[in-house]
């Protein structure tokens, strides 16, 4: 199909408009540097409060894939270093919280249950030793995603009323703060995605190999149709997603932003119609 002549001029004008709106190359890179710096500052601040955590800024603000008109939230993910998420009993570690990832044929895609283990013996927990644990019908003691969010809201209650948004428990408007669990081992979902990407033009081989060793997270969000929606945790490959977005060139980033604008406009029109 032949491209109309005016499309080239339209593309140039759109690119210039996006530059002026904050989607120019220098602005995108500066935004990324800023949020990567903020990650380190927030980690230090947390350590000074006695919290052994890792902090990550994900989403469009830290990727540089937003402009003021999109009104994007700031996404902060906090993972605790005193937790050990394991896929096999042999990975159990003494002195910290250990949770075994469970799933079966009835578990929705990318969802897991976390079975609690004892801190000083490599055996499954049998008692509800704290309010975040629940007992499954089979007798297994699970680390409940919903109870975890309730605990976060209670623990930080001095900050005000908690704002719930999916896996996020925040006390600041326009901020999504997710307390997640770090999964350091490669998982079948990641391997399946890597296998699908092999032999393609994008992503490049170097990025695929980096994704293979990248950690994932379990965020407190169950599948709405699951029998264990309050206990389930959703697998979230945020670090891999960040690598993919960071590999975009400035033209691809601008196209991505335009698609977001179109999507927002479409849903706004649909909302007004309904």
PDB file of C-alpha atoms in Angstrom:
ATOM      1  CA  UNK A   1       0.000   0.000   0.000  1.00  0.00           C
ATOM      2  CA  UNK A   2       1.346   3.400  -0.984  1.00  0.00           C
ATOM      3  CA  UNK A   3       1.858   5.841   1.886  1.00  0.00           C
ATOM      4  CA  UNK A   4       0.225   9.262   1.283  1.00  0.00           C
ATOM      5  CA  UNK A   5       2.714  12.092   0.786  1.00  0.00           C
ATOM      6  CA  UNK A   6       1.397  14.157   3.691  1.00  0.00           C
ATOM      7  CA  UNK A   7       2.150  11.353   6.173  1.00  0.00           C
ATOM      8  CA  UNK A   8       5.851  12.244   6.249  1.00  0.00           C
ATOM      9  CA  UNK A   9       5.083  15.852   7.160  1.00  0.00           C
ATOM     10  CA  UNK A  10       2.524  14.702   9.724  1.00  0.00           C
ATOM     11  CA  UNK A  11       5.089  12.369  11.286  1.00  0.00           C
ATOM     12  CA  UNK A  12       7.650  15.168  11.569  1.00  0.00           C
ATOM     13  CA  UNK A  13       5.134  17.515  13.184  1.00  0.00           C
ATOM     14  CA  UNK A  14       4.016  14.846  15.653  1.00  0.00           C
ATOM     15  CA  UNK A  15       7.629  14.124  16.560  1.00  0.00           C
ATOM     16  CA  UNK A  16       8.289  17.816  17.177  1.00  0.00           C
ATOM     17  CA  UNK A  17       5.143  18.111  19.300  1.00  0.00           C
ATOM     18  CA  UNK A  18       6.237  15.145  21.401  1.00  0.00           C
ATOM     19  CA  UNK A  19       9.690  16.693  21.830  1.00  0.00           C
ATOM     20  CA  UNK A  20       8.073  19.832  23.210  1.00  0.00           C
ATOM     21  CA  UNK A  21       5.811  17.739  25.472  1.00  0.00           C
ATOM     22  CA  UNK A  22       8.681  15.971  27.210  1.00  0.00           C
ATOM     23  CA  UNK A  23       9.298  12.959  24.979  1.00  0.00           C
ATOM     24  CA  UNK A  24      12.563  14.136  23.459  1.00  0.00           C
ATOM     25  CA  UNK A  25      15.634  11.937  23.727  1.00  0.00           C
ATOM     26  CA  UNK A  26      17.416  14.033  26.353  1.00  0.00           C
ATOM     27  CA  UNK A  27      14.291  14.304  28.498  1.00  0.00           C
ATOM     28  CA  UNK A  28      13.676  10.558  28.331  1.00  0.00           C
ATOM     29  CA  UNK A  29      17.260   9.767  29.338  1.00  0.00           C
ATOM     30  CA  UNK A  30      17.209  12.331  32.135  1.00  0.00           C
ATOM     31  CA  UNK A  31      13.943  10.918  33.460  1.00  0.00           C
ATOM     32  CA  UNK A  32      15.455   7.432  33.534  1.00  0.00           C
ATOM     33  CA  UNK A  33      18.593   8.633  35.308  1.00  0.00           C
ATOM     34  CA  UNK A  34      16.466  10.469  37.857  1.00  0.00           C
ATOM     35  CA  UNK A  35      14.352   7.468  38.772  1.00  0.00           C
ATOM     36  CA  UNK A  36      17.333   5.106  38.908  1.00  0.00           C
ATOM     37  CA  UNK A  37      18.954   7.581  41.295  1.00  0.00           C
ATOM     38  CA  UNK A  38      15.757   7.743  43.337  1.00  0.00           C
ATOM     39  CA  UNK A  39      15.778   3.968  43.668  1.00  0.00           C
ATOM     40  CA  UNK A  40      19.131   4.119  45.431  1.00  0.00           C
ATOM     41  CA  UNK A  41      18.113   7.045  47.630  1.00  0.00           C
ATOM     42  CA  UNK A  42      14.912   5.312  48.709  1.00  0.00           C
ATOM     43  CA  UNK A  43      16.818   2.118  49.452  1.00  0.00           C
ATOM     44  CA  UNK A  44      19.201   4.074  51.697  1.00  0.00           C
ATOM     45  CA  UNK A  45      16.282   5.807  53.413  1.00  0.00           C
ATOM     46  CA  UNK A  46      14.624   2.449  54.060  1.00  0.00           C
ATOM     47  CA  UNK A  47      17.832   1.010  55.518  1.00  0.00           C
ATOM     48  CA  UNK A  48      18.097   3.973  57.880  1.00  0.00           C
ATOM     49  CA  UNK A  49      14.613   3.032  59.077  1.00  0.00           C
ATOM     50  CA  UNK A  50      15.821  -0.502  59.751  1.00  0.00           C
ATOM     51  CA  UNK A  51      14.170  -2.062  56.703  1.00  0.00           C
ATOM     52  CA  UNK A  52      16.330  -4.467  54.693  1.00  0.00           C
ATOM     53  CA  UNK A  53      14.724  -3.936  51.306  1.00  0.00           C
ATOM     54  CA  UNK A  54      15.328  -3.282  47.632  1.00  0.00           C
ATOM     55  CA  UNK A  55      13.493  -0.433  45.903  1.00  0.00           C
ATOM     56  CA  UNK A  56      12.571  -0.230  42.237  1.00  0.00           C
ATOM     57  CA  UNK A  57      10.742   2.346  40.169  1.00  0.00           C
ATOM     58  CA  UNK A  58       8.881   0.733  37.294  1.00  0.00           C
ATOM     59  CA  UNK A  59       6.263   1.968  34.866  1.00  0.00           C
ATOM     60  CA  UNK A  60       6.080   4.805  32.390  1.00  0.00           C
ATOM     61  CA  UNK A  61       7.474   7.524  34.669  1.00  0.00           C
ATOM     62  CA  UNK A  62      10.784   5.712  35.124  1.00  0.00           C
ATOM     63  CA  UNK A  63      10.838   4.437  31.530  1.00  0.00           C
ATOM     64  CA  UNK A  64      10.377   7.890  30.051  1.00  0.00           C
ATOM     65  CA  UNK A  65       7.329   6.697  28.119  1.00  0.00           C
ATOM     66  CA  UNK A  66       4.934   9.348  29.345  1.00  0.00           C
ATOM     67  CA  UNK A  67       4.103  13.014  28.945  1.00  0.00           C
ATOM     68  CA  UNK A  68       2.163  15.318  31.297  1.00  0.00           C
ATOM     69  CA  UNK A  69      -1.117  14.769  29.453  1.00  0.00           C
ATOM     70  CA  UNK A  70      -1.098  11.067  30.299  1.00  0.00           C
ATOM     71  CA  UNK A  71      -1.076  11.822  34.043  1.00  0.00           C
ATOM     72  CA  UNK A  72       0.895   8.667  34.788  1.00  0.00           C
ATOM     73  CA  UNK A  73       1.260   7.480  38.368  1.00  0.00           C
ATOM     74  CA  UNK A  74       4.634   6.876  39.986  1.00  0.00           C
ATOM     75  CA  UNK A  75       5.183   3.154  40.551  1.00  0.00           C
ATOM     76  CA  UNK A  76       7.387   1.985  43.414  1.00  0.00           C
ATOM     77  CA  UNK A  77       8.073  -1.683  44.150  1.00  0.00           C
ATOM     78  CA  UNK A  78       9.612  -2.716  47.459  1.00  0.00           C
ATOM     79  CA  UNK A  79      10.988  -6.217  48.007  1.00  0.00           C
ATOM     80  CA  UNK A  80      12.199  -7.553  51.341  1.00  0.00           C
ATOM     81  CA  UNK A  81      15.604  -9.219  51.632  1.00  0.00           C
ATOM     82  CA  UNK A  82      14.569 -11.230  54.693  1.00  0.00           C
ATOM     83  CA  UNK A  83      12.365 -13.469  52.549  1.00  0.00           C
ATOM     84  CA  UNK A  84      13.467 -16.489  50.555  1.00  0.00           C
ATOM     85  CA  UNK A  85      11.092 -17.547  47.793  1.00  0.00           C
ATOM     86  CA  UNK A  86      11.926 -21.113  46.818  1.00  0.00           C
ATOM     87  CA  UNK A  87      10.829 -23.553  44.142  1.00  0.00           C
ATOM     88  CA  UNK A  88      12.340 -26.602  45.872  1.00  0.00           C
ATOM     89  CA  UNK A  89      12.774 -27.585  49.500  1.00  0.00           C
ATOM     90  CA  UNK A  90      16.550 -27.774  48.997  1.00  0.00           C
ATOM     91  CA  UNK A  91      16.687 -23.977  48.617  1.00  0.00           C
ATOM     92  CA  UNK A  92      15.507 -23.400  52.197  1.00  0.00           C
ATOM     93  CA  UNK A  93      17.692 -21.042  54.283  1.00  0.00           C
ATOM     94  CA  UNK A  94      17.862 -20.788  58.053  1.00  0.00           C
ATOM     95  CA  UNK A  95      16.976 -17.652  59.969  1.00  0.00           C
ATOM     96  CA  UNK A  96      14.757 -15.955  57.380  1.00  0.00           C
ATOM     97  CA  UNK A  97      11.233 -16.342  56.065  1.00  0.00           C
ATOM     98  CA  UNK A  98      10.971 -19.168  53.533  1.00  0.00           C
ATOM     99  CA  UNK A  99       8.032 -19.622  51.186  1.00  0.00           C
ATOM    100  CA  UNK A 100       7.622 -22.448  48.690  1.00  0.00           C
ATOM    101  CA  UNK A 101       5.939 -21.588  45.388  1.00  0.00           C
ATOM    102  CA  UNK A 102       2.975 -23.869  44.703  1.00  0.00           C
ATOM    103  CA  UNK A 103       0.750 -24.333  41.682  1.00  0.00           C
ATOM    104  CA  UNK A 104      -1.225 -27.117  40.019  1.00  0.00           C
ATOM    105  CA  UNK A 105      -3.415 -27.663  36.972  1.00  0.00           C
ATOM    106  CA  UNK A 106      -6.207 -25.544  38.459  1.00  0.00           C
ATOM    107  CA  UNK A 107      -3.990 -22.541  39.209  1.00  0.00           C
ATOM    108  CA  UNK A 108      -4.509 -19.632  36.771  1.00  0.00           C
ATOM    109  CA  UNK A 109      -1.546 -18.628  34.572  1.00  0.00           C
ATOM    110  CA  UNK A 110       1.186 -16.613  36.301  1.00  0.00           C
ATOM    111  CA  UNK A 111      -0.422 -17.196  39.703  1.00  0.00           C
ATOM    112  CA  UNK A 112       1.210 -18.950  42.645  1.00  0.00           C
ATOM    113  CA  UNK A 113       0.439 -19.883  46.218  1.00  0.00           C
ATOM    114  CA  UNK A 114       3.177 -19.482  48.818  1.00  0.00           C
ATOM    115  CA  UNK A 115       3.507 -22.210  51.435  1.00  0.00           C
ATOM    116  CA  UNK A 116       5.134 -21.025  54.654  1.00  0.00           C
ATOM    117  CA  UNK A 117       8.115 -22.902  56.081  1.00  0.00           C
ATOM    118  CA  UNK A 118       9.601 -22.791  59.556  1.00  0.00           C
ATOM    119  CA  UNK A 119      12.479 -20.375  60.106  1.00  0.00           C
ATOM    120  CA  UNK A 120      14.988 -22.761  61.675  1.00  0.00           C
ATOM    121  CA  UNK A 121      13.911 -26.182  60.422  1.00  0.00           C
ATOM    122  CA  UNK A 122      13.377 -27.052  56.736  1.00  0.00           C
ATOM    123  CA  UNK A 123       9.823 -28.179  57.367  1.00  0.00           C
ATOM    124  CA  UNK A 124       6.454 -26.727  56.343  1.00  0.00           C
ATOM    125  CA  UNK A 125       4.837 -24.458  58.896  1.00  0.00           C
ATOM    126  CA  UNK A 126       1.921 -26.085  60.706  1.00  0.00           C
ATOM    127  CA  UNK A 127       0.736 -23.202  62.876  1.00  0.00           C
ATOM    128  CA  UNK A 128      -0.692 -19.794  62.042  1.00  0.00           C
ATOM    129  CA  UNK A 129       2.170 -17.950  63.718  1.00  0.00           C
ATOM    130  CA  UNK A 130       1.099 -14.521  62.434  1.00  0.00           C
ATOM    131  CA  UNK A 131      -1.922 -12.818  60.905  1.00  0.00           C
ATOM    132  CA  UNK A 132      -0.632 -13.022  57.319  1.00  0.00           C
ATOM    133  CA  UNK A 133      -0.926 -16.819  57.285  1.00  0.00           C
ATOM    134  CA  UNK A 134      -4.030 -18.846  56.448  1.00  0.00           C
ATOM    135  CA  UNK A 135      -4.709 -22.560  56.328  1.00  0.00           C
ATOM    136  CA  UNK A 136      -5.676 -24.227  53.069  1.00  0.00           C
ATOM    137  CA  UNK A 137      -8.289 -26.993  52.999  1.00  0.00           C
ATOM    138  CA  UNK A 138      -5.470 -29.496  52.535  1.00  0.00           C
ATOM    139  CA  UNK A 139      -3.864 -28.281  55.766  1.00  0.00           C
ATOM    140  CA  UNK A 140      -1.024 -26.362  54.125  1.00  0.00           C
ATOM    141  CA  UNK A 141      -0.254 -23.005  55.730  1.00  0.00           C
ATOM    142  CA  UNK A 142      -0.143 -20.248  53.120  1.00  0.00           C
ATOM    143  CA  UNK A 143       1.220 -16.720  53.057  1.00  0.00           C
ATOM    144  CA  UNK A 144      -1.899 -14.776  52.070  1.00  0.00           C
ATOM    145  CA  UNK A 145      -1.536 -11.933  49.577  1.00  0.00           C
ATOM    146  CA  UNK A 146      -4.635 -10.157  50.878  1.00  0.00           C
ATOM    147  CA  UNK A 147      -3.561 -10.511  54.512  1.00  0.00           C
ATOM    148  CA  UNK A 148      -0.138  -9.187  53.517  1.00  0.00           C
ATOM    149  CA  UNK A 149      -1.690  -6.016  52.089  1.00  0.00           C
ATOM    150  CA  UNK A 150      -3.802  -5.587  55.206  1.00  0.00           C
ATOM    151  CA  UNK A 151      -0.680  -5.918  57.346  1.00  0.00           C
ATOM    152  CA  UNK A 152       1.115  -3.229  55.306  1.00  0.00           C
ATOM    153  CA  UNK A 153      -1.849  -0.880  55.730  1.00  0.00           C
ATOM    154  CA  UNK A 154      -1.892  -1.497  59.483  1.00  0.00           C
ATOM    155  CA  UNK A 155       1.888  -1.276  59.930  1.00  0.00           C
ATOM    156  CA  UNK A 156       2.052   2.101  58.172  1.00  0.00           C
ATOM    157  CA  UNK A 157      -1.273   3.392  59.522  1.00  0.00           C
ATOM    158  CA  UNK A 158       0.441   6.488  60.940  1.00  0.00           C
ATOM    159  CA  UNK A 159       0.795   7.729  57.351  1.00  0.00           C
ATOM    160  CA  UNK A 160      -2.975   7.967  56.967  1.00  0.00           C
ATOM    161  CA  UNK A 161      -5.681   6.014  55.210  1.00  0.00           C
ATOM    162  CA  UNK A 162      -4.415   3.356  52.830  1.00  0.00           C
ATOM    163  CA  UNK A 163      -5.274   3.555  49.136  1.00  0.00           C
ATOM    164  CA  UNK A 164      -5.714   0.127  47.552  1.00  0.00           C
ATOM    165  CA  UNK A 165      -5.180  -0.308  43.822  1.00  0.00           C
ATOM    166  CA  UNK A 166      -4.623  -3.881  42.666  1.00  0.00           C
ATOM    167  CA  UNK A 167      -1.440  -5.100  44.379  1.00  0.00           C
ATOM    168  CA  UNK A 168      -0.639  -1.573  45.564  1.00  0.00           C
ATOM    169  CA  UNK A 169      -1.099  -0.261  49.089  1.00  0.00           C
ATOM    170  CA  UNK A 170      -0.237   3.419  49.053  1.00  0.00           C
ATOM    171  CA  UNK A 171      -0.692   6.430  51.276  1.00  0.00           C
ATOM    172  CA  UNK A 172       0.101   8.986  48.582  1.00  0.00           C
ATOM    173  CA  UNK A 173      -2.179   9.927  45.703  1.00  0.00           C
ATOM    174  CA  UNK A 174      -0.698   9.268  42.247  1.00  0.00           C
ATOM    175  CA  UNK A 175       1.696   6.717  43.748  1.00  0.00           C
ATOM    176  CA  UNK A 176       1.328   2.955  43.422  1.00  0.00           C
ATOM    177  CA  UNK A 177       3.457   1.241  46.062  1.00  0.00           C
ATOM    178  CA  UNK A 178       3.717  -2.534  45.839  1.00  0.00           C
ATOM    179  CA  UNK A 179       5.352  -4.677  48.507  1.00  0.00           C
ATOM    180  CA  UNK A 180       6.482  -7.732  46.574  1.00  0.00           C
ATOM    181  CA  UNK A 181       8.565 -10.860  47.016  1.00  0.00           C
ATOM    182  CA  UNK A 182      11.798 -11.406  45.099  1.00  0.00           C
ATOM    183  CA  UNK A 183      12.067 -14.580  42.975  1.00  0.00           C
ATOM    184  CA  UNK A 184      15.718 -15.137  42.142  1.00  0.00           C
ATOM    185  CA  UNK A 185      15.408 -18.446  40.285  1.00  0.00           C
ATOM    186  CA  UNK A 186      14.416 -18.839  36.654  1.00  0.00           C
ATOM    187  CA  UNK A 187      10.813 -19.929  36.213  1.00  0.00           C
ATOM    188  CA  UNK A 188       8.998 -21.873  33.459  1.00  0.00           C
ATOM    189  CA  UNK A 189       7.097 -18.759  32.361  1.00  0.00           C
ATOM    190  CA  UNK A 190      10.356 -16.918  31.698  1.00  0.00           C
ATOM    191  CA  UNK A 191      11.912 -19.850  29.876  1.00  0.00           C
ATOM    192  CA  UNK A 192       8.822 -20.193  27.684  1.00  0.00           C
ATOM    193  CA  UNK A 193       9.002 -16.520  26.704  1.00  0.00           C
ATOM    194  CA  UNK A 194      12.726 -16.823  25.949  1.00  0.00           C
ATOM    195  CA  UNK A 195      12.120 -19.867  23.744  1.00  0.00           C
ATOM    196  CA  UNK A 196       9.451 -17.966  21.794  1.00  0.00           C
ATOM    197  CA  UNK A 197      11.839 -15.058  21.216  1.00  0.00           C
ATOM    198  CA  UNK A 198      14.703 -17.107  19.820  1.00  0.00           C
ATOM    199  CA  UNK A 199      15.608 -16.517  16.188  1.00  0.00           C
ATOM    200  CA  UNK A 200      13.690 -13.246  15.914  1.00  0.00           C
ATOM    201  CA  UNK A 201      14.989  -9.820  15.000  1.00  0.00           C
ATOM    202  CA  UNK A 202      13.905  -8.407  18.360  1.00  0.00           C
ATOM    203  CA  UNK A 203      14.698  -8.709  21.190  1.00  0.00           C
ATOM    204  CA  UNK A 204      18.416  -9.183  20.443  1.00  0.00           C
ATOM    205  CA  UNK A 205      20.370 -12.151  21.755  1.00  0.00           C
ATOM    206  CA  UNK A 206      22.146 -10.064  24.415  1.00  0.00           C
ATOM    207  CA  UNK A 207      18.835  -8.914  25.859  1.00  0.00           C
ATOM    208  CA  UNK A 208      17.438 -12.445  25.879  1.00  0.00           C
ATOM    209  CA  UNK A 209      20.476 -13.717  27.770  1.00  0.00           C
ATOM    210  CA  UNK A 210      20.152 -10.874  30.275  1.00  0.00           C
ATOM    211  CA  UNK A 211      16.474 -11.727  30.717  1.00  0.00           C
ATOM    212  CA  UNK A 212      17.386 -15.334  31.461  1.00  0.00           C
ATOM    213  CA  UNK A 213      19.214 -14.343  34.649  1.00  0.00           C
ATOM    214  CA  UNK A 214      16.913 -11.470  35.623  1.00  0.00           C
ATOM    215  CA  UNK A 215      14.847 -11.893  38.759  1.00  0.00           C
ATOM    216  CA  UNK A 216      11.070 -11.699  38.830  1.00  0.00           C
ATOM    217  CA  UNK A 217       8.664 -10.648  41.556  1.00  0.00           C
ATOM    218  CA  UNK A 218       5.541 -12.036  43.143  1.00  0.00           C
ATOM    219  CA  UNK A 219       3.045  -9.250  43.752  1.00  0.00           C
ATOM    220  CA  UNK A 220       0.000  -9.611  46.029  1.00  0.00           C
ATOM    221  CA  UNK A 221      -2.736  -9.979  43.433  1.00  0.00           C
ATOM    222  CA  UNK A 222      -4.914 -13.027  42.895  1.00  0.00           C
ATOM    223  CA  UNK A 223      -6.912 -14.010  39.845  1.00  0.00           C
ATOM    224  CA  UNK A 224     -10.514 -12.745  40.222  1.00  0.00           C
ATOM    225  CA  UNK A 225     -11.999 -16.109  39.183  1.00  0.00           C
ATOM    226  CA  UNK A 226      -9.765 -18.247  41.371  1.00  0.00           C
ATOM    227  CA  UNK A 227     -10.910 -20.104  44.470  1.00  0.00           C
ATOM    228  CA  UNK A 228      -7.793 -18.742  46.171  1.00  0.00           C
ATOM    229  CA  UNK A 229      -7.906 -15.172  44.881  1.00  0.00           C
ATOM    230  CA  UNK A 230      -7.145 -13.789  48.350  1.00  0.00           C
ATOM    231  CA  UNK A 231      -4.135 -16.052  48.805  1.00  0.00           C
ATOM    232  CA  UNK A 232      -2.605 -16.009  45.322  1.00  0.00           C
ATOM    233  CA  UNK A 233       0.418 -14.023  44.188  1.00  0.00           C
ATOM    234  CA  UNK A 234       0.958 -12.935  40.585  1.00  0.00           C
ATOM    235  CA  UNK A 235       4.267 -13.360  38.809  1.00  0.00           C
ATOM    236  CA  UNK A 236       5.553 -10.012  37.564  1.00  0.00           C
ATOM    237  CA  UNK A 237       8.694  -9.823  35.354  1.00  0.00           C
ATOM    238  CA  UNK A 238       9.234  -6.090  35.892  1.00  0.00           C
ATOM    239  CA  UNK A 239      12.998  -6.150  35.406  1.00  0.00           C
ATOM    240  CA  UNK A 240      12.642  -7.916  32.064  1.00  0.00           C
ATOM    241  CA  UNK A 241       9.978  -5.434  30.983  1.00  0.00           C
ATOM    242  CA  UNK A 242      12.301  -2.585  31.930  1.00  0.00           C
ATOM    243  CA  UNK A 243      15.099  -4.033  29.802  1.00  0.00           C
ATOM    244  CA  UNK A 244      12.751  -4.337  26.837  1.00  0.00           C
ATOM    245  CA  UNK A 245      11.542  -0.738  27.115  1.00  0.00           C
ATOM    246  CA  UNK A 246      15.071   0.581  27.665  1.00  0.00           C
ATOM    247  CA  UNK A 247      16.080  -1.098  24.397  1.00  0.00           C
ATOM    248  CA  UNK A 248      13.605   1.060  22.435  1.00  0.00           C
ATOM    249  CA  UNK A 249      15.019   3.845  20.313  1.00  0.00           C
ATOM    250  CA  UNK A 250      13.486   7.313  20.547  1.00  0.00           C
ATOM    251  CA  UNK A 251      11.207   6.740  17.543  1.00  0.00           C
ATOM    252  CA  UNK A 252       9.779   3.594  19.104  1.00  0.00           C
ATOM    253  CA  UNK A 253       9.269   5.417  22.399  1.00  0.00           C
ATOM    254  CA  UNK A 254       7.336   8.181  20.662  1.00  0.00           C
ATOM    255  CA  UNK A 255       5.166   5.621  18.859  1.00  0.00           C
ATOM    256  CA  UNK A 256       4.508   3.929  22.188  1.00  0.00           C
ATOM    257  CA  UNK A 257       3.426   7.238  23.738  1.00  0.00           C
ATOM    258  CA  UNK A 258       1.121   7.997  20.797  1.00  0.00           C
ATOM    259  CA  UNK A 259      -0.516   4.585  21.216  1.00  0.00           C
ATOM    260  CA  UNK A 260      -1.090   5.377  24.896  1.00  0.00           C
ATOM    261  CA  UNK A 261      -2.686   8.691  23.960  1.00  0.00           C
ATOM    262  CA  UNK A 262      -4.974   6.970  21.454  1.00  0.00           C
ATOM    263  CA  UNK A 263      -5.933   4.333  24.018  1.00  0.00           C
ATOM    264  CA  UNK A 264      -6.739   6.941  26.664  1.00  0.00           C
ATOM    265  CA  UNK A 265      -8.793   8.979  24.204  1.00  0.00           C
ATOM    266  CA  UNK A 266     -10.689   5.889  23.071  1.00  0.00           C
ATOM    267  CA  UNK A 267     -11.599   4.873  26.608  1.00  0.00           C
ATOM    268  CA  UNK A 268     -12.572   8.452  27.469  1.00  0.00           C
ATOM    269  CA  UNK A 269     -14.980   8.552  24.519  1.00  0.00           C
ATOM    270  CA  UNK A 270     -16.316   5.108  25.416  1.00  0.00           C
ATOM    271  CA  UNK A 271     -16.816   6.195  29.029  1.00  0.00           C
ATOM    272  CA  UNK A 272     -18.800   9.263  27.941  1.00  0.00           C
ATOM    273  CA  UNK A 273     -20.976   7.151  25.632  1.00  0.00           C
ATOM    274  CA  UNK A 274     -21.746   4.630  28.357  1.00  0.00           C
TER     275      UNK A 274
END
